[in-house]
Amino acid sequence: MWQALSTQLTAHDFVVAGQRVTDHLKDHEADFVVAIEGAGIVCVEVKGGEVWHDGNTWCQTRRGRQVVIDPVRQARECCYALRSFVEADPRWTKGRIRWDHVVVLPNTEISDDFALPECPRWKVIDRTQLPHIAKLLRSVLTDQQLNRPLLDATGIDQLRTVLGGRGLPQRDVVARALENENAADALTQQQAVILDAIKLLQRVEVRGGAGSGKTFLATEQARRLAKAGQRVALICYSHGLASYLSRLTAGWPRKERPAYVGEFHTLGVKWGADKSPDEALRTADTIKFWEHDLPHQMAELAAALPTGQRFDSIVVDEAQDFADDWWEPVLTALVDENTGGIYVFSDEGQRVFDRHGTPPIPLVPLALDTNLRNTRQIANAFTPLVGQRMRLLGGDGPEVTFVATSDALNAADDQVEALLEEGWRPEDVALLTTGSRHPEQVARQQDGHQAYWSSFWDTDQVFYGHVLGFKGLERRAVVVAVNETAPHERSRERLYVGLSRARDRLVVCGDPDFIRAVGGPELSRRLGLSETDA
């Protein structure tokens, strides 16, 4: 049958084999749909082997058994269902053209005087007529007495398009990212076995690179301790991470929520410390206040806290941000300074601030050497900056894109637009700078930190931030503008933070010479920089 159609139809005609179509009645399948230019469309039902009619029904032999069939009804219902589907498509502009249905019996011969009320002889093509099947199909359509137009070349093109479907789900970058996240979530939850192992330990430091699940473990440890009846504090340094932790824990059952979740310095204000100066003003006096004066005042206030306001355990996330003077108020705020729980989670590679601090107590060290949260492509790119070997267990994603430019901010803006055109939603995308802040970030911060960080959760806009404030946070797609004017002491750490914030799609914009100077040759190689990039 296929060979006969292929050799007899013209290049302008169109044939589909095994075309399925579904309506509210049932699922249908046309063995062949034949569109003939200058005629119309015919649905063909083919019944091979031995076929006959016993006066009541059509019959066919299948594997030695006689079965009842109804090829005419199959062809007719399929034709009507397919016609309705085609005509309902807005891309079909031909209206009601000539359609019909035909039964083909390639192994059976039918007498010339055959006739059934629902199937005249000209609607059946037997084995003797196969050499003329294209002509016969055309005649079925052109001999119709209905005043309907014939199918032209445009109609055939439209039929091809309609049968291809419409509104089809395209390859979706967000769907891929969500799949990776689901796998990463499962792997991250498996990390909780570490917390089972330290159940009897009161003083622990967990160290790991970006994407190793530290923040999950920190929050999970705080939840477990609170659930066990302890009064717990979950603290960090940065506004952004504190906003995330507060939002996360707010959804937990009341008995599992820590007594305090937020920034270290805000805890001091809650105790009654002096109102802090504007931290946006980086002067010698404000730095002295944040680094030394406020922590010392917090230590004095903590010493005077009643037992009911102290903590059984304190969990510190991103602990590498803490200065030496900050640990005294942390320890003093414990119910028992000698045996109270201290659980520290840190990444020395992300020590991006010009301060140094070490907990003044012995801690049992644990190391996380697995990256779970970033795609392998992203993790592989920033691994030279980690400072330790990492096993990469994240999902697969696109290669990291590097845009060589002397104007990182403008290039980054262009890349954000490209990501949105690629299919990413605004809520998936962040633009992070390593040097001066993006003008959009500056504008949003004029309304205060709370309003600014609430925009992190806004699903209608891209987030604009700085790597210093984005530690501990993630976005599915991140554009990093490496816009520092010259390398400084913490440029390498800033670059590490920026590159590790993207879970699925990473674009880096900057001066290749700066990347080489700060990241070294191995990072340059993994970002695809050649010696000629300038």
mmCIF file with all atom_site columns, C-alpha atoms in Angstrom, residues 371-463:
data_model
loop_
_atom_site.group_PDB
_atom_site.id
_atom_site.type_symbol
_atom_site.label_atom_id
_atom_site.label_alt_id
_atom_site.label_comp_id
_atom_site.label_asym_id
_atom_site.label_entity_id
_atom_site.label_seq_id
_atom_site.pdbx_PDB_ins_code
_atom_site.Cartn_x
_atom_site.Cartn_y
_atom_site.Cartn_z
_atom_site.occupancy
_atom_site.B_iso_or_equiv
_atom_site.pdbx_formal_charge
_atom_site.auth_seq_id
_atom_site.auth_comp_id
_atom_site.auth_asym_id
_atom_site.auth_atom_id
_atom_site.pdbx_PDB_model_num
ATOM 1  C CA . ASN A 1 371 ? 28.734 19.829 45.671 1.00 0.00 ? 371 ASN A CA 1
ATOM 2  C CA . LEU A 1 372 ? 25.019 19.132 45.384 1.00 0.00 ? 372 LEU A CA 1
ATOM 3  C CA . ARG A 1 373 ? 23.362 22.425 44.467 1.00 0.00 ? 373 ARG A CA 1
ATOM 4  C CA . ASN A 1 374 ? 25.152 23.608 41.302 1.00 0.00 ? 374 ASN A CA 1
ATOM 5  C CA . THR A 1 375 ? 25.135 21.903 37.935 1.00 0.00 ? 375 THR A CA 1
ATOM 6  C CA . ARG A 1 376 ? 28.346 20.058 37.166 1.00 0.00 ? 376 ARG A CA 1
ATOM 7  C CA . GLN A 1 377 ? 29.218 22.664 34.566 1.00 0.00 ? 377 GLN A CA 1
ATOM 8  C CA . ILE A 1 378 ? 28.992 25.531 37.064 1.00 0.00 ? 378 ILE A CA 1
ATOM 9  C CA . ALA A 1 379 ? 30.678 23.683 39.927 1.00 0.00 ? 379 ALA A CA 1
ATOM 10 C CA . ASN A 1 380 ? 33.472 22.569 37.625 1.00 0.00 ? 380 ASN A CA 1
ATOM 11 C CA . ALA A 1 381 ? 34.054 26.200 36.645 1.00 0.00 ? 381 ALA A CA 1
ATOM 12 C CA . PHE A 1 382 ? 34.507 27.578 40.168 1.00 0.00 ? 382 PHE A CA 1
ATOM 13 C CA . THR A 1 383 ? 36.195 24.532 41.746 1.00 0.00 ? 383 THR A CA 1
ATOM 14 C CA . PRO A 1 384 ? 39.702 26.053 41.350 1.00 0.00 ? 384 PRO A CA 1
ATOM 15 C CA . LEU A 1 385 ? 38.600 28.746 43.833 1.00 0.00 ? 385 LEU A CA 1
ATOM 16 C CA . VAL A 1 386 ? 37.248 26.357 46.481 1.00 0.00 ? 386 VAL A CA 1
ATOM 17 C CA . GLY A 1 387 ? 40.528 25.361 48.109 1.00 0.00 ? 387 GLY A CA 1
ATOM 18 C CA . GLN A 1 388 ? 39.605 21.692 48.470 1.00 0.00 ? 388 GLN A CA 1
ATOM 19 C CA . ARG A 1 389 ? 38.685 18.778 46.266 1.00 0.00 ? 389 ARG A CA 1
ATOM 20 C CA . MET A 1 390 ? 34.946 18.497 45.662 1.00 0.00 ? 390 MET A CA 1
ATOM 21 C CA . ARG A 1 391 ? 32.849 15.672 44.303 1.00 0.00 ? 391 ARG A CA 1
ATOM 22 C CA . LEU A 1 392 ? 30.360 17.087 41.825 1.00 0.00 ? 392 LEU A CA 1
ATOM 23 C CA . LEU A 1 393 ? 26.963 15.398 42.128 1.00 0.00 ? 393 LEU A CA 1
ATOM 24 C CA . GLY A 1 394 ? 24.717 18.146 40.741 1.00 0.00 ? 394 GLY A CA 1
ATOM 25 C CA . GLY A 1 395 ? 22.704 17.781 37.555 1.00 0.00 ? 395 GLY A CA 1
ATOM 26 C CA . ASP A 1 396 ? 23.712 18.656 34.012 1.00 0.00 ? 396 ASP A CA 1
ATOM 27 C CA . GLY A 1 397 ? 23.116 22.080 32.527 1.00 0.00 ? 397 GLY A CA 1
ATOM 28 C CA . PRO A 1 398 ? 24.441 24.469 29.899 1.00 0.00 ? 398 PRO A CA 1
ATOM 29 C CA . GLU A 1 399 ? 28.072 25.455 29.781 1.00 0.00 ? 399 GLU A CA 1
ATOM 30 C CA . VAL A 1 400 ? 29.133 28.584 31.620 1.00 0.00 ? 400 VAL A CA 1
ATOM 31 C CA . THR A 1 401 ? 29.145 31.635 29.358 1.00 0.00 ? 401 THR A CA 1
ATOM 32 C CA . PHE A 1 402 ? 31.951 34.183 29.584 1.00 0.00 ? 402 PHE A CA 1
ATOM 33 C CA . VAL A 1 403 ? 31.529 37.584 27.934 1.00 0.00 ? 403 VAL A CA 1
ATOM 34 C CA . ALA A 1 404 ? 34.817 39.397 27.458 1.00 0.00 ? 404 ALA A CA 1
ATOM 35 C CA . THR A 1 405 ? 34.223 43.113 27.944 1.00 0.00 ? 405 THR A CA 1
ATOM 36 C CA . SER A 1 406 ? 35.648 46.261 29.458 1.00 0.00 ? 406 SER A CA 1
ATOM 37 C CA . ASP A 1 407 ? 32.134 47.409 30.402 1.00 0.00 ? 407 ASP A CA 1
ATOM 38 C CA . ALA A 1 408 ? 30.868 44.641 32.656 1.00 0.00 ? 408 ALA A CA 1
ATOM 39 C CA . LEU A 1 409 ? 27.681 46.398 33.821 1.00 0.00 ? 409 LEU A CA 1
ATOM 40 C CA . ASN A 1 410 ? 26.290 47.135 30.377 1.00 0.00 ? 410 ASN A CA 1
ATOM 41 C CA . ALA A 1 411 ? 27.255 43.692 29.135 1.00 0.00 ? 411 ALA A CA 1
ATOM 42 C CA . ALA A 1 412 ? 25.535 42.152 32.152 1.00 0.00 ? 412 ALA A CA 1
ATOM 43 C CA . ASP A 1 413 ? 22.351 44.100 31.410 1.00 0.00 ? 413 ASP A CA 1
ATOM 44 C CA . ASP A 1 414 ? 22.384 42.699 27.883 1.00 0.00 ? 414 ASP A CA 1
ATOM 45 C CA . GLN A 1 415 ? 22.871 39.188 29.222 1.00 0.00 ? 415 GLN A CA 1
ATOM 46 C CA . VAL A 1 416 ? 19.903 39.536 31.581 1.00 0.00 ? 416 VAL A CA 1
ATOM 47 C CA . GLU A 1 417 ? 17.730 40.392 28.583 1.00 0.00 ? 417 GLU A CA 1
ATOM 48 C CA . ALA A 1 418 ? 19.145 37.395 26.723 1.00 0.00 ? 418 ALA A CA 1
ATOM 49 C CA . LEU A 1 419 ? 18.271 35.078 29.624 1.00 0.00 ? 419 LEU A CA 1
ATOM 50 C CA . LEU A 1 420 ? 14.703 36.333 29.686 1.00 0.00 ? 420 LEU A CA 1
ATOM 51 C CA . GLU A 1 421 ? 14.445 35.717 25.946 1.00 0.00 ? 421 GLU A CA 1
ATOM 52 C CA . GLU A 1 422 ? 15.918 32.253 26.566 1.00 0.00 ? 422 GLU A CA 1
ATOM 53 C CA . GLY A 1 423 ? 12.872 31.405 28.659 1.00 0.00 ? 423 GLY A CA 1
ATOM 54 C CA . TRP A 1 424 ? 13.940 32.265 32.192 1.00 0.00 ? 424 TRP A CA 1
ATOM 55 C CA . ARG A 1 425 ? 11.409 34.132 34.307 1.00 0.00 ? 425 ARG A CA 1
ATOM 56 C CA . PRO A 1 426 ? 12.382 37.330 36.152 1.00 0.00 ? 426 PRO A CA 1
ATOM 57 C CA . GLU A 1 427 ? 12.124 35.458 39.456 1.00 0.00 ? 427 GLU A CA 1
ATOM 58 C CA . ASP A 1 428 ? 14.812 33.028 38.250 1.00 0.00 ? 428 ASP A CA 1
ATOM 59 C CA . VAL A 1 429 ? 17.434 35.651 37.423 1.00 0.00 ? 429 VAL A CA 1
ATOM 60 C CA . ALA A 1 430 ? 19.858 37.710 39.502 1.00 0.00 ? 430 ALA A CA 1
ATOM 61 C CA . LEU A 1 431 ? 22.506 40.184 38.393 1.00 0.00 ? 431 LEU A CA 1
ATOM 62 C CA . LEU A 1 432 ? 25.383 40.375 40.870 1.00 0.00 ? 432 LEU A CA 1
ATOM 63 C CA . THR A 1 433 ? 28.289 42.786 40.877 1.00 0.00 ? 433 THR A CA 1
ATOM 64 C CA . THR A 1 434 ? 31.718 42.289 42.451 1.00 0.00 ? 434 THR A CA 1
ATOM 65 C CA . GLY A 1 435 ? 32.641 45.993 42.500 1.00 0.00 ? 435 GLY A CA 1
ATOM 66 C CA . SER A 1 436 ? 30.331 49.002 42.595 1.00 0.00 ? 436 SER A CA 1
ATOM 67 C CA . ARG A 1 437 ? 26.627 48.305 42.966 1.00 0.00 ? 437 ARG A CA 1
ATOM 68 C CA . HIS A 1 438 ? 24.322 48.268 39.953 1.00 0.00 ? 438 HIS A CA 1
ATOM 69 C CA . PRO A 1 439 ? 22.223 51.472 39.668 1.00 0.00 ? 439 PRO A CA 1
ATOM 70 C CA . GLU A 1 440 ? 19.048 49.390 40.045 1.00 0.00 ? 440 GLU A CA 1
ATOM 71 C CA . GLN A 1 441 ? 20.303 47.999 43.351 1.00 0.00 ? 441 GLN A CA 1
ATOM 72 C CA . VAL A 1 442 ? 21.154 51.499 44.553 1.00 0.00 ? 442 VAL A CA 1
ATOM 73 C CA . ALA A 1 443 ? 17.645 52.696 43.688 1.00 0.00 ? 443 ALA A CA 1
ATOM 74 C CA . ARG A 1 444 ? 15.930 49.802 45.476 1.00 0.00 ? 444 ARG A CA 1
ATOM 75 C CA . GLN A 1 445 ? 18.037 50.210 48.606 1.00 0.00 ? 445 GLN A CA 1
ATOM 76 C CA . GLN A 1 446 ? 16.862 53.773 49.050 1.00 0.00 ? 446 GLN A CA 1
ATOM 77 C CA . ASP A 1 447 ? 13.678 52.377 50.586 1.00 0.00 ? 447 ASP A CA 1
ATOM 78 C CA . GLY A 1 448 ? 15.621 50.535 53.279 1.00 0.00 ? 448 GLY A CA 1
ATOM 79 C CA . HIS A 1 449 ? 16.993 47.041 53.760 1.00 0.00 ? 449 HIS A CA 1
ATOM 80 C CA . GLN A 1 450 ? 13.668 45.420 54.505 1.00 0.00 ? 450 GLN A CA 1
ATOM 81 C CA . ALA A 1 451 ? 12.047 46.729 51.325 1.00 0.00 ? 451 ALA A CA 1
ATOM 82 C CA . TYR A 1 452 ? 15.125 45.915 49.290 1.00 0.00 ? 452 TYR A CA 1
ATOM 83 C CA . TRP A 1 453 ? 15.358 42.308 50.449 1.00 0.00 ? 453 TRP A CA 1
ATOM 84 C CA . SER A 1 454 ? 11.639 41.797 49.994 1.00 0.00 ? 454 SER A CA 1
ATOM 85 C CA . SER A 1 455 ? 12.326 42.342 46.290 1.00 0.00 ? 455 SER A CA 1
ATOM 86 C CA . PHE A 1 456 ? 14.374 39.130 46.411 1.00 0.00 ? 456 PHE A CA 1
ATOM 87 C CA . TRP A 1 457 ? 11.052 37.274 46.594 1.00 0.00 ? 457 TRP A CA 1
ATOM 88 C CA . ASP A 1 458 ? 9.327  39.375 43.943 1.00 0.00 ? 458 ASP A CA 1
ATOM 89 C CA . THR A 1 459 ? 8.328  37.086 41.070 1.00 0.00 ? 459 THR A CA 1
ATOM 90 C CA . ASP A 1 460 ? 7.893  39.973 38.634 1.00 0.00 ? 460 ASP A CA 1
ATOM 91 C CA . GLN A 1 461 ? 11.397 41.389 38.569 1.00 0.00 ? 461 GLN A CA 1
ATOM 92 C CA . VAL A 1 462 ? 15.033 40.408 38.270 1.00 0.00 ? 462 VAL A CA 1
ATOM 93 C CA . PHE A 1 463 ? 17.022 40.745 41.491 1.00 0.00 ? 463 PHE A CA 1
#
